[in-house]
Short mmCIF file of N, CA and C in Angstrom, two decimals:
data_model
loop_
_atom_site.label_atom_id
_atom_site.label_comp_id
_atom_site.label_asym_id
_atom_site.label_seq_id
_atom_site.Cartn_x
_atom_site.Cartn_y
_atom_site.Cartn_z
N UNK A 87 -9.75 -12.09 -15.68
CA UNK A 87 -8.36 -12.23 -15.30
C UNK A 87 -8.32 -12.94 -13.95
N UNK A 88 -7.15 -14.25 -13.74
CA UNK A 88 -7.23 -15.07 -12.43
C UNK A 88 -6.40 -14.25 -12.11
N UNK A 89 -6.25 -14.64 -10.33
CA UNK A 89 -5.47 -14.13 -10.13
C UNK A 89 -3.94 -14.09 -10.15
N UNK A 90 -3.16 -15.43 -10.95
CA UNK A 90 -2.09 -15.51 -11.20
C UNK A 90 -1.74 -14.65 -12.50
N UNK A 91 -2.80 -14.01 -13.68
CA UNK A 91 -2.69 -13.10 -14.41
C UNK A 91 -2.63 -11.94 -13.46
N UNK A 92 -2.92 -11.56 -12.32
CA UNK A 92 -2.99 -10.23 -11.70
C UNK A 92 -1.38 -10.57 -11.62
N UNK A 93 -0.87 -11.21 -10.20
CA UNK A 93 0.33 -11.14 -9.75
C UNK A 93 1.27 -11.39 -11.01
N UNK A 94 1.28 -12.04 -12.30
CA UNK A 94 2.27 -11.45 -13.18
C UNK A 94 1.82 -10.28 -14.01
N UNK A 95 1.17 -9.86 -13.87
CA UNK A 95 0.60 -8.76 -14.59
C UNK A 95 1.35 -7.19 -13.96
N UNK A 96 1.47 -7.53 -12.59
CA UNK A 96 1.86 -6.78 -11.28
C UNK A 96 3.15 -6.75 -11.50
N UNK A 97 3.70 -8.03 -10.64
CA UNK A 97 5.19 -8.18 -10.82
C UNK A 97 6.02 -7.39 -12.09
N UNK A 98 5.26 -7.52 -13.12
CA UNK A 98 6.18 -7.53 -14.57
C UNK A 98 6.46 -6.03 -14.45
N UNK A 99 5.11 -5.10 -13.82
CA UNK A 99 5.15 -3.61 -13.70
C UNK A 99 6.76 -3.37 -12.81
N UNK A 100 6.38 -4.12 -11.30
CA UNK A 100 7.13 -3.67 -10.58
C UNK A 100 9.19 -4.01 -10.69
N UNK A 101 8.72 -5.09 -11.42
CA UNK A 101 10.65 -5.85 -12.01
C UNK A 101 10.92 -4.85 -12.78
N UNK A 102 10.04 -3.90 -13.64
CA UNK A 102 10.54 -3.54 -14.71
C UNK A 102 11.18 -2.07 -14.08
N UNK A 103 10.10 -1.65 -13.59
CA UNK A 103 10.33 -0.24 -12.91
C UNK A 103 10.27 0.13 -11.42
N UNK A 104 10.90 0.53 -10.75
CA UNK A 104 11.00 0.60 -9.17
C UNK A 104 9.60 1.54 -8.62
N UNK A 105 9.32 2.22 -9.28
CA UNK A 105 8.10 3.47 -9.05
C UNK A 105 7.21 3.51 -10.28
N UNK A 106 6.43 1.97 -10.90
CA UNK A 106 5.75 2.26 -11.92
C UNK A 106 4.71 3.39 -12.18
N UNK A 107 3.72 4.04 -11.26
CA UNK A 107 3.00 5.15 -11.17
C UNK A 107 3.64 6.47 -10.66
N UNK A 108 4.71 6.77 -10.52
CA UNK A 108 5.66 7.80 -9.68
C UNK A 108 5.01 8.26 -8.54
N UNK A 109 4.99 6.96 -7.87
CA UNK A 109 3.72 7.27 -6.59
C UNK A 109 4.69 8.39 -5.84
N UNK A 110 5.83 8.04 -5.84
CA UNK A 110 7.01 8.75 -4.72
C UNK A 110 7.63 10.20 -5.26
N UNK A 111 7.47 9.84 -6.55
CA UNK A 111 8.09 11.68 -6.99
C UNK A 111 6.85 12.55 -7.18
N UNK A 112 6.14 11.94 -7.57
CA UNK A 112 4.88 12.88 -8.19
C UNK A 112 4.56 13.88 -6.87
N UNK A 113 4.11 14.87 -7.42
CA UNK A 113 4.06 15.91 -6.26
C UNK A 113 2.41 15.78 -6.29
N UNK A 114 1.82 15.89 -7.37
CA UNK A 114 0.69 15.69 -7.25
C UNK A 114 0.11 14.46 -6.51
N UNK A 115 0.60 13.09 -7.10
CA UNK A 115 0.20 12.15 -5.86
C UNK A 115 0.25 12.20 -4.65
N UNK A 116 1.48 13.02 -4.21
CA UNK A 116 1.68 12.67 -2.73
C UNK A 116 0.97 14.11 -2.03
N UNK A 117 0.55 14.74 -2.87
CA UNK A 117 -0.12 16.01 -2.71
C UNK A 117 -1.55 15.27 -2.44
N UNK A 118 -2.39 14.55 -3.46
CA UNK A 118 -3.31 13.85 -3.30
C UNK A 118 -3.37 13.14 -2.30
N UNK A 119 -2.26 11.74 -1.71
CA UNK A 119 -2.42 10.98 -0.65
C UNK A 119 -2.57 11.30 0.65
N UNK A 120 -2.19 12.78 0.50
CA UNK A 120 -1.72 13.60 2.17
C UNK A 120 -3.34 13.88 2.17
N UNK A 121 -3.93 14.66 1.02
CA UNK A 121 -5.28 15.08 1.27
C UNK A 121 -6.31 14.02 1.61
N UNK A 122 -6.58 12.44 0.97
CA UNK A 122 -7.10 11.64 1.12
C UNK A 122 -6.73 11.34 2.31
N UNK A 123 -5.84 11.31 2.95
CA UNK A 123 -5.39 10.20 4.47
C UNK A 123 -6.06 11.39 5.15
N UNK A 124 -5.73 12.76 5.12
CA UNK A 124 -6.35 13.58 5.76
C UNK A 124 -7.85 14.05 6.23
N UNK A 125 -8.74 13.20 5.40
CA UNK A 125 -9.83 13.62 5.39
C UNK A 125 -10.05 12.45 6.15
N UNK A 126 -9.48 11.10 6.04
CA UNK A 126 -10.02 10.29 6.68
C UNK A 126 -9.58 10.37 8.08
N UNK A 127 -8.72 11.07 8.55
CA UNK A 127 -8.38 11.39 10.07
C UNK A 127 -9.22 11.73 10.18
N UNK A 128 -9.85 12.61 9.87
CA UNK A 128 -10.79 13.82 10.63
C UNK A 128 -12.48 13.25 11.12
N UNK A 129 -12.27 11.99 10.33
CA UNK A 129 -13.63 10.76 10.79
C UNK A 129 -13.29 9.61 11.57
N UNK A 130 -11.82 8.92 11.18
CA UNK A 130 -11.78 7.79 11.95
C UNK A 130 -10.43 7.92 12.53
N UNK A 131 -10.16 7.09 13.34
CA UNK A 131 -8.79 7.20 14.45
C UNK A 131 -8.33 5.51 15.11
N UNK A 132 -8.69 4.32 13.90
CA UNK A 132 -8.22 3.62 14.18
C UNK A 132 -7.00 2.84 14.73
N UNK A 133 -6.76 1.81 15.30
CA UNK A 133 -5.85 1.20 15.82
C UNK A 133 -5.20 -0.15 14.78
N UNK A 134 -6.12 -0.89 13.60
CA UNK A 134 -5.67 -1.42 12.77
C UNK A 134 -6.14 -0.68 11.77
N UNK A 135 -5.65 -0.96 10.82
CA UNK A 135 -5.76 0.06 9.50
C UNK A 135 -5.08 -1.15 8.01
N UNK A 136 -6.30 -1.86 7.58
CA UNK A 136 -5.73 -2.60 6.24
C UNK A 136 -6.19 -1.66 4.72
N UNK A 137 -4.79 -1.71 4.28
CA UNK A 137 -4.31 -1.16 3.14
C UNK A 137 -4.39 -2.00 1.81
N UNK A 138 -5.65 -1.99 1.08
CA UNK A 138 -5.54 -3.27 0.00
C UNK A 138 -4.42 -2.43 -1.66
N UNK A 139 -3.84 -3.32 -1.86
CA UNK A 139 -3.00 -2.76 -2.99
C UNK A 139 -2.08 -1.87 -2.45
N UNK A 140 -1.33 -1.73 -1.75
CA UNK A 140 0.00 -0.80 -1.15
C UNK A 140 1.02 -0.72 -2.07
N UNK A 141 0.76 -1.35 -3.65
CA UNK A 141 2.03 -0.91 -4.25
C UNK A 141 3.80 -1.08 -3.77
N UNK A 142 3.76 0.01 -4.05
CA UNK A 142 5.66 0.36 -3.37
C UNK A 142 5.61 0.96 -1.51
N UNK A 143 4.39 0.94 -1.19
CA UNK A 143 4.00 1.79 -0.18
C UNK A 143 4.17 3.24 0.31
N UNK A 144 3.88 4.26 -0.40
CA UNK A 144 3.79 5.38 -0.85
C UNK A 144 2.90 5.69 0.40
N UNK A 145 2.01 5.19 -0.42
CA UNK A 145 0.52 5.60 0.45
C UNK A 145 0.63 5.06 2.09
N UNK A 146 0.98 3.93 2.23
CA UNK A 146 1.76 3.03 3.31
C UNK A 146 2.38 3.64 4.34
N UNK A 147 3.50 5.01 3.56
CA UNK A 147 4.11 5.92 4.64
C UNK A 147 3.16 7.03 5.12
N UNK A 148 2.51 7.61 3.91
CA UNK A 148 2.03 8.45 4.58
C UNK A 148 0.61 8.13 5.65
N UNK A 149 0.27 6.89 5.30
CA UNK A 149 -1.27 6.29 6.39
C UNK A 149 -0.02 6.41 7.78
N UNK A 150 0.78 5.87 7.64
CA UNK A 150 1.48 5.50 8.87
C UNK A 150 2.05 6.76 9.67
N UNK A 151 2.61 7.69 8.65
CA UNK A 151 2.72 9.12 9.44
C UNK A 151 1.12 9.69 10.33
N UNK A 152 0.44 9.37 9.55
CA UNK A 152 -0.90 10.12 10.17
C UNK A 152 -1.39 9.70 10.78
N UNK A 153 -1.25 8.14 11.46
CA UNK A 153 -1.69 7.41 12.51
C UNK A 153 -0.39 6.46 12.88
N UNK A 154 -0.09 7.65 13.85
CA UNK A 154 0.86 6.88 14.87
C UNK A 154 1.03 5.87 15.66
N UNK A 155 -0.17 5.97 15.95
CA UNK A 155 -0.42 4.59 16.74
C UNK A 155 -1.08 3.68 16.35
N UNK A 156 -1.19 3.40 15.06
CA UNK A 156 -2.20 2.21 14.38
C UNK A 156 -1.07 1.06 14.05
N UNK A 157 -1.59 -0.09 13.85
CA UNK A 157 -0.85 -1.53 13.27
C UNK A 157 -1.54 -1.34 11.81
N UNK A 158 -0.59 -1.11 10.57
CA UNK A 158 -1.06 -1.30 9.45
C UNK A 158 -1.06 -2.43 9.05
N UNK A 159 -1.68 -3.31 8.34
CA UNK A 159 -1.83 -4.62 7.28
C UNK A 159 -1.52 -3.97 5.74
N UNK A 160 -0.53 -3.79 5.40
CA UNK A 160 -0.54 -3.42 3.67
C UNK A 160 -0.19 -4.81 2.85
N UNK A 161 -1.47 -4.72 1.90
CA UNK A 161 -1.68 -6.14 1.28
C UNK A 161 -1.10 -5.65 0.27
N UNK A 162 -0.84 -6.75 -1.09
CA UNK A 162 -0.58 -6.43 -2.24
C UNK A 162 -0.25 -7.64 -3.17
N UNK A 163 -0.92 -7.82 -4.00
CA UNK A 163 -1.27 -8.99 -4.76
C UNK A 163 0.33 -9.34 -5.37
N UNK A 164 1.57 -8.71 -5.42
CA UNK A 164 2.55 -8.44 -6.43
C UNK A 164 3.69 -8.48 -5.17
N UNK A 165 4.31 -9.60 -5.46
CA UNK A 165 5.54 -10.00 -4.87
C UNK A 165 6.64 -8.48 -5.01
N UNK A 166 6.68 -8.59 -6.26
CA UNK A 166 7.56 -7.48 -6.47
C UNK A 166 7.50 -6.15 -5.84
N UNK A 167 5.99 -5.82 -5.60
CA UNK A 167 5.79 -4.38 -5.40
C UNK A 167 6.15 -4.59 -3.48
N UNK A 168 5.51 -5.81 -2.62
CA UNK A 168 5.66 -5.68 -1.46
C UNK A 168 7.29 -5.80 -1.33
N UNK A 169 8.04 -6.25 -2.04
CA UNK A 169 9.44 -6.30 -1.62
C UNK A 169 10.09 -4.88 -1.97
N UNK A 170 9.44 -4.05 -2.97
CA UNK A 170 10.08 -2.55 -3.05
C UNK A 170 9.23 -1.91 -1.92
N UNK A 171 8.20 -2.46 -1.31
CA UNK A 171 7.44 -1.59 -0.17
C UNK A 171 8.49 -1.32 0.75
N UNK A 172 8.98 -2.77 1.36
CA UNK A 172 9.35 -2.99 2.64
C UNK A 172 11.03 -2.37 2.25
N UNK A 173 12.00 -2.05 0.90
CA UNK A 173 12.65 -1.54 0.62
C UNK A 173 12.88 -0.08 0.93
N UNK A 174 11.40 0.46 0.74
CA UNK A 174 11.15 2.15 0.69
C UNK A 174 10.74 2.43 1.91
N UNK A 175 10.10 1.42 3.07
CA UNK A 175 9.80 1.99 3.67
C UNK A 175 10.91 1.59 5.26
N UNK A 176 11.87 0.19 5.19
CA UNK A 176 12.16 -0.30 5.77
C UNK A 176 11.64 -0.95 7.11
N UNK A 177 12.54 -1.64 8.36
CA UNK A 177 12.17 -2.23 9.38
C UNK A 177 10.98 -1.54 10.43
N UNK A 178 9.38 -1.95 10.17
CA UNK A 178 8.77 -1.01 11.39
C UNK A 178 8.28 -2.48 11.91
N UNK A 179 8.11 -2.19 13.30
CA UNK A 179 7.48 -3.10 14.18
C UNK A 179 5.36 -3.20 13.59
N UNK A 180 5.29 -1.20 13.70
CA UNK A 180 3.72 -1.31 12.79
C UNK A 180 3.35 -1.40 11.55
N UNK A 181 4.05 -2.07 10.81
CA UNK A 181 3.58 -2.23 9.20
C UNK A 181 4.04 -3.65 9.01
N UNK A 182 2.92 -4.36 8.81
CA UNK A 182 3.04 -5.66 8.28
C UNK A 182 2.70 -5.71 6.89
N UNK A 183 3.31 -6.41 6.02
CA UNK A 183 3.58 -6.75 4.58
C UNK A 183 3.32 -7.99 4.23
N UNK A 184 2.01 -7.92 3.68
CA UNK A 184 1.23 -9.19 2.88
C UNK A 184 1.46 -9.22 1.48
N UNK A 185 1.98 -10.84 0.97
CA UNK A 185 1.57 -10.90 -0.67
C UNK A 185 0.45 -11.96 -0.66
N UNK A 186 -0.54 -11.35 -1.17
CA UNK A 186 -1.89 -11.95 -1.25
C UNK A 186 -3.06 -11.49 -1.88
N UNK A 187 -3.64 -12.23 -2.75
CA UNK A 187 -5.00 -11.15 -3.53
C UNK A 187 -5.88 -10.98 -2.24
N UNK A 188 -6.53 -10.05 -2.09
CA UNK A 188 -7.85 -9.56 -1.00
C UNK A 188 -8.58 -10.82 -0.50
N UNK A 189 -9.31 -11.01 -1.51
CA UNK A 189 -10.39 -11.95 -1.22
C UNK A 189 -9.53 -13.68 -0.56
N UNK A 190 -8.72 -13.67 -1.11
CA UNK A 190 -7.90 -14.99 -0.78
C UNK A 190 -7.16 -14.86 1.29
N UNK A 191 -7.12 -13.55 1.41
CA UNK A 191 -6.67 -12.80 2.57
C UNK A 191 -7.56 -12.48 3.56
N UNK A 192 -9.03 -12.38 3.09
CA UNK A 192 -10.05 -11.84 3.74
C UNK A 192 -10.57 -13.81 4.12
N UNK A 193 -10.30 -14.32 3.51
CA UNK A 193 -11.16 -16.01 3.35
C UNK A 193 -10.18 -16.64 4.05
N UNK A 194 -9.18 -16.36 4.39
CA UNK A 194 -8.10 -16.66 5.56
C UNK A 194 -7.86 -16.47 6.85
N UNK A 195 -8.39 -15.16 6.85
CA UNK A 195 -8.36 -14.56 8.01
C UNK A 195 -9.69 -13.81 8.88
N UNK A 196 -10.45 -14.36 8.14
CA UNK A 196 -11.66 -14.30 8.76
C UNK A 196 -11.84 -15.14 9.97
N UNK A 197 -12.70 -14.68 10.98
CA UNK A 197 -13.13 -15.77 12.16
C UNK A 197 -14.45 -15.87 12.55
#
């Protein structure tokens, strides 16, 4: 799969449905994301923090609740999904919103 099969593959999820995985209702996910972000506090305490695949940014809020003071990068191959990100999560000065596959992002911004 190229990656223009990913981003319509993506998009088609996110046009169709606002919360294709119920990242935001599921109690269990966000039960899960709190525990995952949590474990990773307890090792690292960064100041940038890149997020590959941020979806609707679910995960996005809660990295950002748990590190207050970090600049997030949330990437996401799917036009659609970063425009319901920046929807759900609205105007922050620390969360920047990429549409871009990884590797195309990493080969850009490398120095």
């Amino acid at each position: 799969m190229d990656t223009n099969d990913l981003k319509n593959y993506f998009d088609g999820l996110h046009r169709d449905k606002k919360d294709p995985w119920d990242f935001w209702k599921s109690e269990y996910e966000i039960r899960k994301y709190n525990q995952q972000v949590s474990y990773i506090k307890e090792f690292i305490d960064s100041k940038n923090i890149l997020e590959i695949g941020c979806s609707t940014g679910a995960h996005t809020k809660i990295i950002s609740n748990r590190f207050p003071n970090s600049s997030i990068t949330a990437i996401d191959v799917s036009e659609a999904a970063i425009s319901q990100a920046k929807k759900n999560l609205g105007k922050s000065n620390k969360i920047k919103f990429v549409v871009s596959e990884i590797s195309e992002y990493i080969s850009l911004n490398s120095s």
